[in-house]
Each structure stands twice: as C-alpha cells, then as structure tokens.
Coordinates of C-alpha atoms in Angstrom, one line a residue:
X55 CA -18.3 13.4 55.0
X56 CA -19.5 17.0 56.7
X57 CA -16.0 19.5 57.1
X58 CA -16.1 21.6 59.9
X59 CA -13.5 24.5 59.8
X60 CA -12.7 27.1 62.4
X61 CA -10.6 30.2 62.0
X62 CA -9.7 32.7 64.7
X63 CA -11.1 36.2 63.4
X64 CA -8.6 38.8 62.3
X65 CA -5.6 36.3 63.8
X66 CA -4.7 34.4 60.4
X67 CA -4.1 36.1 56.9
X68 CA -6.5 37.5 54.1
X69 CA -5.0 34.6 52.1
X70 CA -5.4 31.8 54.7
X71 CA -8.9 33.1 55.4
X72 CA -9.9 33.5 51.7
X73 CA -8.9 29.6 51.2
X74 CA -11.8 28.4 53.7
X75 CA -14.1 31.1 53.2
X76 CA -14.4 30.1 49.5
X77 CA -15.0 26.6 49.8
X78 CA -18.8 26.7 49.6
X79 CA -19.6 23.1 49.0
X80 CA -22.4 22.2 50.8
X81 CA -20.6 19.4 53.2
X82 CA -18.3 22.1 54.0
X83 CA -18.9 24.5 57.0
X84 CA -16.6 27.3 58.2
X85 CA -17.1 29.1 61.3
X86 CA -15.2 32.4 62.1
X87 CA -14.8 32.8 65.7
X88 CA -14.0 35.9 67.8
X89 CA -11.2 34.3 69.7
X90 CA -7.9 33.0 69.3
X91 CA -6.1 29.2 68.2
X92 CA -6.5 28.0 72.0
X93 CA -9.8 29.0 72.6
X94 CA -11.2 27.2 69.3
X95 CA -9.2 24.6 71.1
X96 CA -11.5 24.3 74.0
X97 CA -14.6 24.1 71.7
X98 CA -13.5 21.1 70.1
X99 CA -12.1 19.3 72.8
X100 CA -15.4 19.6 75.0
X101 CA -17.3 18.1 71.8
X102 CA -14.7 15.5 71.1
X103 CA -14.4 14.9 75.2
X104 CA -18.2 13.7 75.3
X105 CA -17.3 10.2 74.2
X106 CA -21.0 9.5 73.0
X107 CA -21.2 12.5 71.2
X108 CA -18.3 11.6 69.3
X109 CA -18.7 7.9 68.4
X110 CA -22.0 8.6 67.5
X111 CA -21.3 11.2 65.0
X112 CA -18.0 9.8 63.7
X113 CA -15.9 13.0 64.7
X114 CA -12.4 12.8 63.8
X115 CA -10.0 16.0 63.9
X116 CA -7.3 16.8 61.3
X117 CA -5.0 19.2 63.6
X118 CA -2.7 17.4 65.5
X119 CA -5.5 16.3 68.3
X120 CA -5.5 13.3 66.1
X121 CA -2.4 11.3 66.4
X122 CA -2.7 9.9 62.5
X123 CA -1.3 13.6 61.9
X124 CA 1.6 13.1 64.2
X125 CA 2.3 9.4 62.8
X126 CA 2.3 11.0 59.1
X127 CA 4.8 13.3 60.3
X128 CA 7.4 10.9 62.1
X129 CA 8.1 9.6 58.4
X130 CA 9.5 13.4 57.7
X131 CA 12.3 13.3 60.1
X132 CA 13.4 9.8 58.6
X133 CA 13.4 12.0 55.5
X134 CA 15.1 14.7 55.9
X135 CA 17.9 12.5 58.0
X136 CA 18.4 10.7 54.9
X137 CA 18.8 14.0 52.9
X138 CA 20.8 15.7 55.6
X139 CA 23.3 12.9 56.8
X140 CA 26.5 13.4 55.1
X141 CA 26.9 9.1 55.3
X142 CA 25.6 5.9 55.8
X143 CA 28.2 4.3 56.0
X144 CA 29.3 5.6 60.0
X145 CA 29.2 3.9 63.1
X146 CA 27.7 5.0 64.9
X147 CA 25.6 7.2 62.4
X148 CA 26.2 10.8 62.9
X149 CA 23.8 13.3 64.6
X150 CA 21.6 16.0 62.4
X151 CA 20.2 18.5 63.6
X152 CA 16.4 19.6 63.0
X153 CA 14.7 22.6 63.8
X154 CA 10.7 22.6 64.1
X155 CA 8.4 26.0 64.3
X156 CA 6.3 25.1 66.8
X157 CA 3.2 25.9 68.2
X158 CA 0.5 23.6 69.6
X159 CA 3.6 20.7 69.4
X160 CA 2.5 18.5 67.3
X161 CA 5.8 18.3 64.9
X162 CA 8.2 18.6 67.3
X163 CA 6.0 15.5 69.3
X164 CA 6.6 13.7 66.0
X165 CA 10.5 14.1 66.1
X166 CA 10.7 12.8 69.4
X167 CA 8.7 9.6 68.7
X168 CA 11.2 9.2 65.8
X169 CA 14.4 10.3 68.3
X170 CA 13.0 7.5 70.5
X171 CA 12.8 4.7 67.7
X172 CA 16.6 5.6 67.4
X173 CA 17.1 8.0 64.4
X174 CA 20.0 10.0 65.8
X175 CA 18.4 13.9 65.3
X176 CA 18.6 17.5 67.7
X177 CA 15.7 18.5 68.2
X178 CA 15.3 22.1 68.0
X179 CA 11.7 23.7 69.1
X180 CA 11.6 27.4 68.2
X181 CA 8.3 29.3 69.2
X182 CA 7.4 33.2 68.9
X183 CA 6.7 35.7 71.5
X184 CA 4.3 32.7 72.8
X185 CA 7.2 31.3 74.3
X186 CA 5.5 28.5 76.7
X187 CA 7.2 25.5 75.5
X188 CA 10.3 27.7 75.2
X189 CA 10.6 28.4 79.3
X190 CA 9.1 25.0 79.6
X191 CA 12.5 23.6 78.2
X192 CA 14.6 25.7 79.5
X193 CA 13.3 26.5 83.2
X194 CA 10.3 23.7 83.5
X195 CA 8.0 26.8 83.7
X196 CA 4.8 25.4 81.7
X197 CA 3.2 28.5 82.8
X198 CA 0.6 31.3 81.1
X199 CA 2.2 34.3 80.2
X200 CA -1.0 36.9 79.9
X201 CA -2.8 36.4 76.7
X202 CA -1.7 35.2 73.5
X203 CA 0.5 38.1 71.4
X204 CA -0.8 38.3 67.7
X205 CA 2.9 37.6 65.7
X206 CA 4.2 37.6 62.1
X207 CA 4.1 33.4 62.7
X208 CA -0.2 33.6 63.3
X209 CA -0.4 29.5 63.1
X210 CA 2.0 29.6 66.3
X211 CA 0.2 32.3 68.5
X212 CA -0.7 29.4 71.4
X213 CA -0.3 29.6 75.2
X214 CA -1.8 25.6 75.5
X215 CA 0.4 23.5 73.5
X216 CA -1.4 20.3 74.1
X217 CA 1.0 17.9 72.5
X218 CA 3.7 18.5 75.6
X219 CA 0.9 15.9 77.0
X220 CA 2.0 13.5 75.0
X221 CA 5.9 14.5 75.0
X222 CA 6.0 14.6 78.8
X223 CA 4.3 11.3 79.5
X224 CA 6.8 10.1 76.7
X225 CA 9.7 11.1 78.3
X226 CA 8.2 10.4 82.4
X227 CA 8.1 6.8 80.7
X228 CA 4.8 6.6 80.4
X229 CA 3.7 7.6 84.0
X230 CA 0.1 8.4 83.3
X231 CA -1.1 9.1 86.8
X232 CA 1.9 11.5 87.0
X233 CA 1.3 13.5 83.7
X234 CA -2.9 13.2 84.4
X235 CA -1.9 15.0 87.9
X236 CA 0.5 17.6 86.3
X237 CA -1.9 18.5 83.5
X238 CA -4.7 19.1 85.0
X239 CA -3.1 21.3 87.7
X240 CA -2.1 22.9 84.0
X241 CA -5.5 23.6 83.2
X242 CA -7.3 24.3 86.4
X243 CA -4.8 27.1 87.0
X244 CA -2.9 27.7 84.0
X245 CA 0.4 28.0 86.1
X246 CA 3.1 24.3 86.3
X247 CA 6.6 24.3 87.7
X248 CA 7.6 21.0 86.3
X249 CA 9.1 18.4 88.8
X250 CA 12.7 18.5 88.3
X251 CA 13.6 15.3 86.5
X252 CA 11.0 15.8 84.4
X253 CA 12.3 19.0 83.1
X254 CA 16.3 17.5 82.9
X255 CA 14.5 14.9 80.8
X256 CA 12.9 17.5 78.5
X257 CA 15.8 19.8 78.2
X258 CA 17.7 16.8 77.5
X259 CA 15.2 15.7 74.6
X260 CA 14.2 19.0 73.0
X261 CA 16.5 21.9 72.7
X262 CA 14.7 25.6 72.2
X263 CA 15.1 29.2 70.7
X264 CA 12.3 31.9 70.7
X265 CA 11.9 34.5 67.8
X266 CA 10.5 37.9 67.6
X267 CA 9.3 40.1 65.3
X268 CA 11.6 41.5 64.2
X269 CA 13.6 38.3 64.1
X270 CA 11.2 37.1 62.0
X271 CA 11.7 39.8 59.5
X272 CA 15.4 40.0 59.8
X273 CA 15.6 36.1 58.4
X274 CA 13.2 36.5 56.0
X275 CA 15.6 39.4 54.7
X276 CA 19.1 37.6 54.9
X277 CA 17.2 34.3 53.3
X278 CA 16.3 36.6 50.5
X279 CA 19.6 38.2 50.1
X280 CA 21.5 35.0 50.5
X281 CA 19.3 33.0 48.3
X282 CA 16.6 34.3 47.2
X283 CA 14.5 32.1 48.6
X284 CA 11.1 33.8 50.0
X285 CA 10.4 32.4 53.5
X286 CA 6.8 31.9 55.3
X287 CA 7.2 33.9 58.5
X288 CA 6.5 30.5 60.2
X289 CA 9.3 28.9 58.5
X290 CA 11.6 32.0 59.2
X291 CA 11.0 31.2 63.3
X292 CA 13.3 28.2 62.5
X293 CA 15.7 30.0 59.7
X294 CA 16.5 32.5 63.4
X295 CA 17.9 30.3 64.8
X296 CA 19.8 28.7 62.3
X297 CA 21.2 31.6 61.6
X298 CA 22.0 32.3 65.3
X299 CA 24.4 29.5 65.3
X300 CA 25.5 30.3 61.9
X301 CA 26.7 33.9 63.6
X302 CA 28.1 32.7 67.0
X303 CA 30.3 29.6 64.9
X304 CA 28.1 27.0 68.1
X305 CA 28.2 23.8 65.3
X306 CA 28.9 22.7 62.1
X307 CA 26.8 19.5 62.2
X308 CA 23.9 19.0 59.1
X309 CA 21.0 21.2 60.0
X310 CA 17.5 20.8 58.5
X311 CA 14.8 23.8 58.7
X312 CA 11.5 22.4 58.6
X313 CA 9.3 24.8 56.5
X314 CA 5.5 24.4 57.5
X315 CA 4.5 27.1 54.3
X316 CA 4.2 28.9 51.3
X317 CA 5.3 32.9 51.8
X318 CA 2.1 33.4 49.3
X319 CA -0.3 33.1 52.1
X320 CA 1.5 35.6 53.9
X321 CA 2.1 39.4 51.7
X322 CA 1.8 41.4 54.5
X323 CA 4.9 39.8 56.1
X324 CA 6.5 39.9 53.0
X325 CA 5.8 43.2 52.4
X326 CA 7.1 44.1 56.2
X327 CA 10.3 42.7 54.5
X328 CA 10.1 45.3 52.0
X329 CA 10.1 42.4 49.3
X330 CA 7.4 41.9 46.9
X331 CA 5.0 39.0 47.0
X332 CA 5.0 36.1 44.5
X333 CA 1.2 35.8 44.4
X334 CA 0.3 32.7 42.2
X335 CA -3.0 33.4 39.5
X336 CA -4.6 30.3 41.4
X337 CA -4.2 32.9 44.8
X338 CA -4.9 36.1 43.5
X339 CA -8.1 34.4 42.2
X340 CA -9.3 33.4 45.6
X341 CA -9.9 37.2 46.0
X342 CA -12.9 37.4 43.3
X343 CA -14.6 34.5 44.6
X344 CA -17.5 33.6 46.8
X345 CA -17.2 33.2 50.1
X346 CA -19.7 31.6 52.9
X347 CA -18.9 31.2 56.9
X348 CA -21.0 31.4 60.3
X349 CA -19.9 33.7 62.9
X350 CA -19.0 32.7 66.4
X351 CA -19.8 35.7 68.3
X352 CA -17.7 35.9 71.6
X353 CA -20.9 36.0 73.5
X354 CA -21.8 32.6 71.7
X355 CA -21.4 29.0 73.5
X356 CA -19.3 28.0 70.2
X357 CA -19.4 24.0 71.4
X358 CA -23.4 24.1 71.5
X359 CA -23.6 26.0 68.4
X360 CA -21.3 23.3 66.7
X361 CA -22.9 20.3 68.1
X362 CA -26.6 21.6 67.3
X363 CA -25.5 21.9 63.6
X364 CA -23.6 18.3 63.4
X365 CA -27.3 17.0 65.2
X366 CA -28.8 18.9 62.2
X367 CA -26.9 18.1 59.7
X368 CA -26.8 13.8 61.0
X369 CA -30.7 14.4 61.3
X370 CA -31.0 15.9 57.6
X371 CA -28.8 12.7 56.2
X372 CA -31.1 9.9 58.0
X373 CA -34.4 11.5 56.8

C-alpha cells in the first residue's frame, strides 16, 4: 500500500506538520500544497471522480470522502449516549445532547445516520468563522462567504463542506435528482438558497453555534480554570457553546462534547491562552527528526502531478 498525504502550507500547526513530514518510509508520500483544505479537496476528487483511474489504481481515501470513516464514527454517538444517559430504564428514553466541531461534516453526517436509526440525540454543529453550514441551518444560505479565514480550529477552515451532500439527500428522503440539481448549482456558482422545506428539515435535524477567536481562547481558559483540563482549540469550538447554555441557564439535559484532539499539537493556541503546553518527549522529538515532502506550487496542476506519480509509482511495482 502507497500513502498519499496532503497538507495545506502554513494552515495547520508545526506539530501536525512535523507528524507527516517525518514519516519518510518509502510507501509514504507527503505533498505540501500552497492552498487551503478545500482546494486539496478538488485535487482529490477530480482523481477519484475519473472512475477508471481509480479502480485501476485501487484509490481509497481516509477523510470522510470515504463513508467507512463515517460508519466508524456512528458507533461513537451510541457511545457516548450510553455514557451520557442518566437511565435505561425510561420510556421513552431521554434525549442527550451532542455537540460536534465541524468542518467538512463528516461527524456531524455520522450523528444524523445514528439520530435516524432512532438513538434519541441533539445534534449540535458548531463551526468557526467558516460559518457555511452554520447559516445553512439557520437561514438555508449554503452560500460562499469570500475566502476561507485561517482560525485557532485550522482542521475546520472549509467553505465546501461536502458531507451536507449526504445530510441533505438524507433528510430530502433520498431525492437524488433533487440534491444532484441543488449541488451542482452549489458548485457551478458557489451561491444556494435552500428550498424551504428542505431547510425546516435541516434546522429541525441539526442545531448550530459558530465560534470565534476569541471564543476559542475564552473556553480554552474557563476549561482550564474549571478543570484543568487542556483543550484542542477544535474541541474548544464545541466547549463555546456548551458553555453558552451553561451561562444563559437554556437546558439542563446530558450534554456530550466531542473532542476531535490532543491540545499538544496545538502550543501556539495554548500559548494564546497564556497556559503552557504539555509537550509529550514522543512530540518534542518530532522536532529533531527528518523530514521529506513534495511541494505543490500554486502555479502547479496538483491532480496531474498526483496521478503522474501514482502511474509511476504502479509502473515501478509491476516491473
């Protein structure tokens, strides 16, 4: 098996870098691409959108393009119901709420298909200042706001969230000719109002909350304070709003916080905090160590370049 990883230049930590960067194994291949999350995005999808391509090669992604990765994750929300619910022994079983940091949508995607098979959960989606699924809840605007805004939350900084594919043709019960038409108006000119029982049905499904910043920072704080417990800024998107209801008294039902990290990979955001970083040895080692990647120049048709080296490298194994 050949590993292909891509990594948005300057847009993800020294830490998160360093732990591609290093791996040097020859069957593993990091790129470094002068772009953001959505634009790798495209790349992959043209490769994995020529059919041929694909089948021949084997191609298989490990994000949440690949629905093995969202049908891990439904097993989570059975999880934490079981931990959160105060009893079994209810009819009917009471409600719990979970909150999901979300960016491309995959988690959240993964609660729903659980809400659907009947485990009684909230959904919370909470997003950065890349609030598209956010105004998609509330307003049915599944619109582009500008460019994508670097955040604290890095894994999150998507305008395309290309999971609400599969969470609106869920909820349109399964109306593929429907989502298909809404969709690609989507991408041919990044700009959707969504019909309006479409939206009821999402807003219905899927609350929201967006976090700043600062808002970021602040709940990393008050976690620390409260508990001292160190937060990932990406699980600190979901702590917000937590503690936003906590603040305004809105409901005392069982609330889980999904965290999607370890703070480690993330000292500068600590250090925003004014806290200091638990680096583990294993970490701090990462900094001493080799590392190897390819450069994806802007200028650079990144899809070619990756399909000329998986001919290469499919070439080199049959010879």
């Amino acid at each position: 098996m050949d590993i292909f990883v891509l990594l948005p230049k300057d847009l993800c930590s020294q830490i998160q870098e360093l732990q591609m960067t290093t791996v040097i194994e020859e069957n593993v291949h990091v790129f470094i691409a002068h772009g953001n999350s959505d634009e790798i995005d495209k790349s992959i999808k043209e490769l994995f959108g020529d059919a041929d391509f694909a089948r021949q090669h084997n191609l298989m992604s490990l994000n949440s393009i690949n629905w093995s990765r969202i049908m891990v994750q439904i097993a989570h929300y059975f999880y934490a119901y079981f931990q959160c619910t105060p009893s079994m022994d209810m009819t009917p079983l009471p409600a719990v709420e979970i909150v999901v940091p979300t960016g491309a949508g995959g988690n959240i995607t993964a609660g729903y298909i659980a809400q659907k098979m009947g485990l009684p959960v909230r959904l919370v989606a909470v997003v950065n200042n890349n609030d598209i699924m956010h105004r998609a809840i509330q307003h049915g605007d599944f619109s582009f706001s500008g460019s994508v805004k670097p955040t604290l939350a890095s894994a999150m900084d998507i305008q395309e969230p290309y999971n609400m594919e599969r969470i609106l043709w869920l909820l349109s019960d399964c109306d593929g000719s429907l989502i298909k038409t809404l969709m690609e108006q989507f991408y041919t000119s990044k700009n959707l109002t969504l019909p309006e029982e479409v939206q009821r049905k999402l807003s219905e499904a899927l609350s929201s909350c967006s976090a700043s910043d600062e808002d970021i920072v602040q709940a990393m704080r008050r976690c620390w304070e409260d508990n001292r417990y160190l937060l990932c800024p990406h699980s600190a998107v979901a702590v917000h709003y937590h503690y936003q209801q906590l603040d305004c008294h809105v409901s005392n039902r069982p609330r889980c916080c999904l965290a999607p990290a370890s703070a480690a990979k993330f000292p500068d955001a600590v250090l925003r905090v004014k806290l200091v970083p638990e680096v583990p040895p294993d970490i701090q080692a990462l900094k001493a160590m080799e590392t190897r990647s390819t450069t994806l120049r802007r200028e650079d048709d990144w899809a070619k370049t990756l399909r000329d080296r998986i001919e290469a490298i499919t070439k080199r194994r049959h010879t």
